[in-house]
Amino acid sequence: QFGSTELPRFRPNFGGYVKADAGGVQVLLNFRSGRARFRTLSLNDIKKGNFNPDWLRDRIVIIGITAPSVKDIISTSAISDNSPAPGLAYGVEIQAHAVSQIISAVRDGRSLLQSWSVGWEYFLILGCGILGIRFGRLTSSPLGNLLGIGIASTSLIGFGCVLLILGWWIPAAPAVLVFA
């Protein structure tokens, strides 16, 4: 906890994770987007003084290695940059995302990823299943049934995306499958 900002702790059944290893103190990362997320300097640039000193003044500096030979590469679908390759990120970049997330949450009020309790997730899934059964019994044509499932599924996925932008991870995929 930093002042009034509390980092939501990762639990074994957090969001879409089931019986995950939640040892230690972990949080889900809300990765930065865009091509130039963080300024990087090479060791040669620092040795030769090829940088603006204001880039380091009053900043958090993370020192690390970004070489494929070091084997500090993490596979993640959250980063679409081509730093080592699409879907891969260096460990130092993951650390930069974590530090940036904490600072943005504390200073700017950026939302952190949270999840509903297991009971609410089951309620959403079961509720969608009951609605799907009711909807299927009300429609008489297969085409109307298919159209209704498409509209309801798209709406539920859109609702899940809006909540994700607001920092809430809901089980949209299981709810859509049960509804269908």
XYZ file of C-alpha atoms in Angstrom, residues 1-103:
103
model
C 0.000 0.000 0.000
C 1.265 3.458 -0.938
C -0.718 6.133 0.893
C -4.349 5.524 -0.029
C -3.455 3.408 -3.096
C -3.515 -0.307 -2.423
C -2.090 -2.741 -4.952
C -4.582 -5.605 -5.430
C -2.758 -8.781 -4.465
C -2.758 -11.687 -6.901
C -4.583 -14.725 -5.491
C -4.615 -18.357 -6.741
C -8.016 -17.873 -8.444
C -7.579 -14.285 -9.624
C -9.537 -13.525 -12.783
C -8.923 -16.168 -15.403
C -6.236 -17.901 -13.371
C -7.247 -21.138 -11.669
C -5.073 -22.610 -8.916
C -2.156 -20.407 -9.990
C 1.032 -20.117 -7.961
C 0.359 -16.977 -5.934
C 3.386 -17.257 -3.662
C 4.984 -14.075 -2.456
C 3.473 -10.700 -3.136
C 2.354 -10.445 -6.759
C 0.155 -8.085 -8.764
C -1.038 -8.221 -12.357
C 0.770 -5.801 -14.626
C -1.167 -3.314 -16.696
C 1.450 -2.881 -19.428
C 2.155 0.433 -21.133
C 1.310 0.643 -24.799
C 2.938 2.398 -27.723
C 6.256 2.055 -29.497
C 8.501 4.220 -27.272
C 7.309 3.318 -23.791
C 10.620 3.918 -22.031
C 13.800 5.779 -22.925
C 16.788 3.464 -23.195
C 20.451 4.310 -23.283
C 23.281 2.016 -24.264
C 26.424 1.677 -22.170
C 28.408 3.263 -25.014
C 26.094 6.308 -25.007
C 26.705 6.769 -21.289
C 30.485 6.287 -21.607
C 30.695 8.814 -24.435
C 28.195 11.243 -22.871
C 25.839 11.016 -25.855
C 22.702 11.853 -23.871
C 20.964 14.758 -22.238
C 21.649 14.768 -18.450
C 18.065 15.956 -17.874
C 16.934 12.513 -19.050
C 18.313 11.099 -15.784
C 17.673 13.977 -13.379
C 14.734 13.319 -11.001
C 13.964 10.032 -12.749
C 13.993 6.397 -11.774
C 16.828 4.679 -13.620
C 16.666 0.930 -14.105
C 19.915 -0.676 -15.157
C 19.778 -3.960 -17.006
C 20.901 -5.960 -19.981
C 18.950 -6.267 -23.206
C 20.923 -8.942 -24.999
C 19.443 -12.210 -26.303
C 22.525 -14.067 -25.039
C 21.654 -13.299 -21.387
C 18.432 -15.368 -21.515
C 16.429 -12.779 -19.565
C 13.561 -12.799 -22.051
C 9.960 -13.268 -20.926
C 7.131 -14.420 -23.174
C 4.061 -12.203 -22.904
C 1.218 -11.443 -25.282
C 0.694 -8.053 -23.627
C 3.625 -6.442 -25.421
C 3.462 -6.197 -29.200
C 6.780 -4.442 -29.591
C 9.561 -6.118 -31.504
C 12.311 -5.499 -28.943
C 13.661 -9.069 -28.935
C 10.704 -10.335 -31.027
C 6.915 -9.849 -31.031
C 5.444 -11.216 -27.801
C 8.767 -11.232 -25.971
C 10.169 -8.705 -23.520
C 13.428 -8.333 -21.655
C 13.330 -8.707 -17.886
C 14.473 -5.118 -17.381
C 11.525 -3.942 -19.501
C 9.100 -5.926 -17.315
C 10.641 -4.219 -14.266
C 10.150 -0.826 -15.941
C 6.482 -1.646 -16.575
C 6.028 -2.632 -12.914
C 7.672 0.544 -11.600
C 5.699 2.682 -14.051
C 2.434 1.023 -13.011
C 3.054 1.629 -9.315
C 4.061 5.267 -9.840
